[in-house]
Amino acid sequence: MLSFPTALIEAARIDGSTETRTFFKIILPNVKPALGALVIYMFTSMWNNFMWPLIILGSKTKYTFPVALAMLDGNPTNKNYAVIMLATSIATLPILIIFLIFQKQFVAGVMGGSVKE
């Protein structure tokens, strides 16, 4: 947002656009790819957060999914690999869904700096 060209904002002000309209009609559509990529990265980071929930949550009933998934691997003598693989597959579903929702913005954000016009 800090690197957004101020010339576009100034042009909107000269044309008589309000601050709210300038934001929603000019700035937001131009930064949508960056926001889509940010949503994907932040959701993945928060979803995979492990250490803080492990430290702060005392009850096993309140564990987040990644912490509970790590607890499945805790028994070294009797591991049920089918349950572990199923839980790992389920753990990847929310990240996959968020990526599919914001895929267009993510790809546009990644490719945005690679093409010079």
PDB file of C-alpha atoms in Angstrom:
ATOM      1  CA  MET A   1       0.000   0.000   0.000  1.00  0.00           C
ATOM      2  CA  LEU A   2       2.880   2.363   0.702  1.00  0.00           C
ATOM      3  CA  SER A   3       4.259   1.873  -2.790  1.00  0.00           C
ATOM      4  CA  PHE A   4       0.921   2.645  -4.450  1.00  0.00           C
ATOM      5  CA  PRO A   5       1.390   5.533  -6.921  1.00  0.00           C
ATOM      6  CA  THR A   6       0.126   8.771  -5.416  1.00  0.00           C
ATOM      7  CA  ALA A   7      -0.461  10.140  -8.914  1.00  0.00           C
ATOM      8  CA  LEU A   8      -3.566   7.928  -9.224  1.00  0.00           C
ATOM      9  CA  ILE A   9      -4.909   9.173  -5.903  1.00  0.00           C
ATOM     10  CA  GLU A  10      -4.228  12.782  -6.826  1.00  0.00           C
ATOM     11  CA  ALA A  11      -5.926  12.301 -10.200  1.00  0.00           C
ATOM     12  CA  ALA A  12      -9.010  10.918  -8.438  1.00  0.00           C
ATOM     13  CA  ARG A  13      -9.057  13.896  -6.070  1.00  0.00           C
ATOM     14  CA  ILE A  14      -8.834  16.320  -8.998  1.00  0.00           C
ATOM     15  CA  ASP A  15     -11.749  14.525 -10.646  1.00  0.00           C
ATOM     16  CA  GLY A  16     -13.799  15.150  -7.491  1.00  0.00           C
ATOM     17  CA  SER A  17     -13.821  11.658  -6.022  1.00  0.00           C
ATOM     18  CA  THR A  18     -14.320  11.293  -2.278  1.00  0.00           C
ATOM     19  CA  GLU A  19     -11.759   9.447  -0.147  1.00  0.00           C
ATOM     20  CA  THR A  20     -14.062   6.459   0.294  1.00  0.00           C
ATOM     21  CA  ARG A  21     -14.827   6.214  -3.395  1.00  0.00           C
ATOM     22  CA  THR A  22     -11.136   6.602  -4.270  1.00  0.00           C
ATOM     23  CA  PHE A  23     -10.292   3.731  -1.951  1.00  0.00           C
ATOM     24  CA  PHE A  24     -12.996   1.352  -3.168  1.00  0.00           C
ATOM     25  CA  LYS A  25     -12.885   2.202  -6.881  1.00  0.00           C
ATOM     26  CA  ILE A  26      -9.174   2.854  -7.492  1.00  0.00           C
ATOM     27  CA  ILE A  27      -6.909   1.626  -4.713  1.00  0.00           C
ATOM     28  CA  LEU A  28      -8.640  -1.617  -3.697  1.00  0.00           C
ATOM     29  CA  PRO A  29      -8.938  -3.083  -7.232  1.00  0.00           C
ATOM     30  CA  ASN A  30      -5.248  -2.355  -7.833  1.00  0.00           C
ATOM     31  CA  VAL A  31      -4.033  -4.003  -4.626  1.00  0.00           C
ATOM     32  CA  LYS A  32      -6.412  -6.982  -4.799  1.00  0.00           C
ATOM     33  CA  PRO A  33      -3.683  -9.411  -6.010  1.00  0.00           C
ATOM     34  CA  ALA A  34      -1.401  -8.439  -3.141  1.00  0.00           C
ATOM     35  CA  LEU A  35      -4.245  -8.798  -0.641  1.00  0.00           C
ATOM     36  CA  GLY A  36      -5.140 -12.231  -2.030  1.00  0.00           C
ATOM     37  CA  ALA A  37      -1.555 -13.413  -1.634  1.00  0.00           C
ATOM     38  CA  LEU A  38      -1.452 -11.922   1.867  1.00  0.00           C
ATOM     39  CA  VAL A  39      -4.631 -13.774   2.847  1.00  0.00           C
ATOM     40  CA  ILE A  40      -3.157 -17.084   1.685  1.00  0.00           C
ATOM     41  CA  TYR A  41       0.143 -16.550   3.501  1.00  0.00           C
ATOM     42  CA  MET A  42      -1.472 -15.311   6.718  1.00  0.00           C
ATOM     43  CA  PHE A  43      -4.067 -18.095   6.834  1.00  0.00           C
ATOM     44  CA  THR A  44      -1.382 -20.731   6.269  1.00  0.00           C
ATOM     45  CA  SER A  45       0.782 -19.190   8.960  1.00  0.00           C
ATOM     46  CA  MET A  46      -2.047 -19.047  11.487  1.00  0.00           C
ATOM     47  CA  TRP A  47      -3.363 -22.510  10.635  1.00  0.00           C
ATOM     48  CA  ASN A  48       0.058 -24.094  11.073  1.00  0.00           C
ATOM     49  CA  ASN A  49       0.776 -22.243  14.300  1.00  0.00           C
ATOM     50  CA  PHE A  50       1.943 -24.908  16.712  1.00  0.00           C
ATOM     51  CA  MET A  51       4.053 -23.629  19.586  1.00  0.00           C
ATOM     52  CA  TRP A  52       1.794 -20.899  21.009  1.00  0.00           C
ATOM     53  CA  PRO A  53      -1.370 -23.074  21.218  1.00  0.00           C
ATOM     54  CA  LEU A  54       0.710 -25.899  22.709  1.00  0.00           C
ATOM     55  CA  ILE A  55       2.030 -23.597  25.436  1.00  0.00           C
ATOM     56  CA  ILE A  56      -1.132 -21.662  26.221  1.00  0.00           C
ATOM     57  CA  LEU A  57      -3.818 -24.367  26.075  1.00  0.00           C
ATOM     58  CA  GLY A  58      -3.928 -26.621  29.098  1.00  0.00           C
ATOM     59  CA  SER A  59      -6.824 -28.891  28.183  1.00  0.00           C
ATOM     60  CA  LYS A  60      -6.670 -31.467  25.405  1.00  0.00           C
ATOM     61  CA  THR A  61     -10.250 -30.617  24.458  1.00  0.00           C
ATOM     62  CA  LYS A  62      -9.138 -27.103  23.428  1.00  0.00           C
ATOM     63  CA  TYR A  63      -6.143 -28.114  21.298  1.00  0.00           C
ATOM     64  CA  THR A  64      -5.984 -26.725  17.775  1.00  0.00           C
ATOM     65  CA  PHE A  65      -5.878 -29.144  14.869  1.00  0.00           C
ATOM     66  CA  PRO A  66      -2.080 -29.059  14.311  1.00  0.00           C
ATOM     67  CA  VAL A  67      -1.417 -29.645  18.029  1.00  0.00           C
ATOM     68  CA  ALA A  68      -3.918 -32.516  18.161  1.00  0.00           C
ATOM     69  CA  LEU A  69      -2.330 -33.940  15.011  1.00  0.00           C
ATOM     70  CA  ALA A  70       1.081 -33.916  16.693  1.00  0.00           C
ATOM     71  CA  MET A  71      -0.412 -35.712  19.695  1.00  0.00           C
ATOM     72  CA  LEU A  72      -1.481 -38.584  17.417  1.00  0.00           C
ATOM     73  CA  ASP A  73       2.168 -39.280  16.690  1.00  0.00           C
ATOM     74  CA  GLY A  74       3.104 -39.410  20.382  1.00  0.00           C
ATOM     75  CA  ASN A  75       2.862 -43.155  21.069  1.00  0.00           C
ATOM     76  CA  PRO A  76       6.068 -44.796  19.782  1.00  0.00           C
ATOM     77  CA  THR A  77       4.967 -48.387  20.408  1.00  0.00           C
ATOM     78  CA  ASN A  78       1.573 -48.439  18.744  1.00  0.00           C
ATOM     79  CA  LYS A  79       1.152 -45.956  15.906  1.00  0.00           C
ATOM     80  CA  ASN A  80      -1.945 -46.078  13.788  1.00  0.00           C
ATOM     81  CA  TYR A  81      -0.617 -44.708  10.507  1.00  0.00           C
ATOM     82  CA  ALA A  82      -4.013 -44.793   8.811  1.00  0.00           C
ATOM     83  CA  VAL A  83      -5.455 -42.370  11.381  1.00  0.00           C
ATOM     84  CA  ILE A  84      -2.381 -40.142  11.148  1.00  0.00           C
ATOM     85  CA  MET A  85      -2.590 -39.995   7.337  1.00  0.00           C
ATOM     86  CA  LEU A  86      -6.330 -39.296   7.423  1.00  0.00           C
ATOM     87  CA  ALA A  87      -5.856 -36.475   9.942  1.00  0.00           C
ATOM     88  CA  THR A  88      -3.006 -35.025   7.880  1.00  0.00           C
ATOM     89  CA  SER A  89      -5.187 -35.085   4.778  1.00  0.00           C
ATOM     90  CA  ILE A  90      -7.996 -33.346   6.636  1.00  0.00           C
ATOM     91  CA  ALA A  91      -5.529 -30.759   7.977  1.00  0.00           C
ATOM     92  CA  THR A  92      -4.552 -29.748   4.455  1.00  0.00           C
ATOM     93  CA  LEU A  93      -8.150 -29.220   3.282  1.00  0.00           C
ATOM     94  CA  PRO A  94      -8.687 -25.713   4.754  1.00  0.00           C
ATOM     95  CA  ILE A  95      -5.411 -24.475   3.255  1.00  0.00           C
ATOM     96  CA  LEU A  96      -6.346 -25.973  -0.098  1.00  0.00           C
ATOM     97  CA  ILE A  97      -9.805 -24.377   0.010  1.00  0.00           C
ATOM     98  CA  ILE A  98      -8.394 -20.933   0.866  1.00  0.00           C
ATOM     99  CA  PHE A  99      -5.845 -21.271  -1.936  1.00  0.00           C
ATOM    100  CA  LEU A 100      -8.521 -22.240  -4.459  1.00  0.00           C
ATOM    101  CA  ILE A 101     -10.667 -19.265  -3.432  1.00  0.00           C
ATOM    102  CA  PHE A 102      -7.798 -16.758  -3.737  1.00  0.00           C
ATOM    103  CA  GLN A 103      -5.872 -18.512  -6.529  1.00  0.00           C
ATOM    104  CA  LYS A 104      -6.627 -15.877  -9.155  1.00  0.00           C
ATOM    105  CA  GLN A 105      -5.389 -13.056  -6.947  1.00  0.00           C
ATOM    106  CA  PHE A 106      -2.356 -15.068  -5.814  1.00  0.00           C
ATOM    107  CA  VAL A 107      -1.224 -15.864  -9.362  1.00  0.00           C
ATOM    108  CA  ALA A 108      -1.820 -12.264 -10.441  1.00  0.00           C
ATOM    109  CA  GLY A 109       0.209 -11.047  -7.462  1.00  0.00           C
ATOM    110  CA  VAL A 110       3.096 -13.388  -8.213  1.00  0.00           C
ATOM    111  CA  MET A 111       3.105 -12.579 -11.936  1.00  0.00           C
ATOM    112  CA  GLY A 112       2.513  -8.854 -11.387  1.00  0.00           C
ATOM    113  CA  GLY A 113       6.159  -7.865 -11.214  1.00  0.00           C
ATOM    114  CA  SER A 114       7.411 -10.250 -13.875  1.00  0.00           C
ATOM    115  CA  VAL A 115       5.826  -8.604 -16.927  1.00  0.00           C
ATOM    116  CA  LYS A 116       7.085  -5.201 -17.978  1.00  0.00           C
ATOM    117  CA  GLU A 117       4.800  -3.217 -20.217  1.00  0.00           C
TER     118      GLU A 117
END
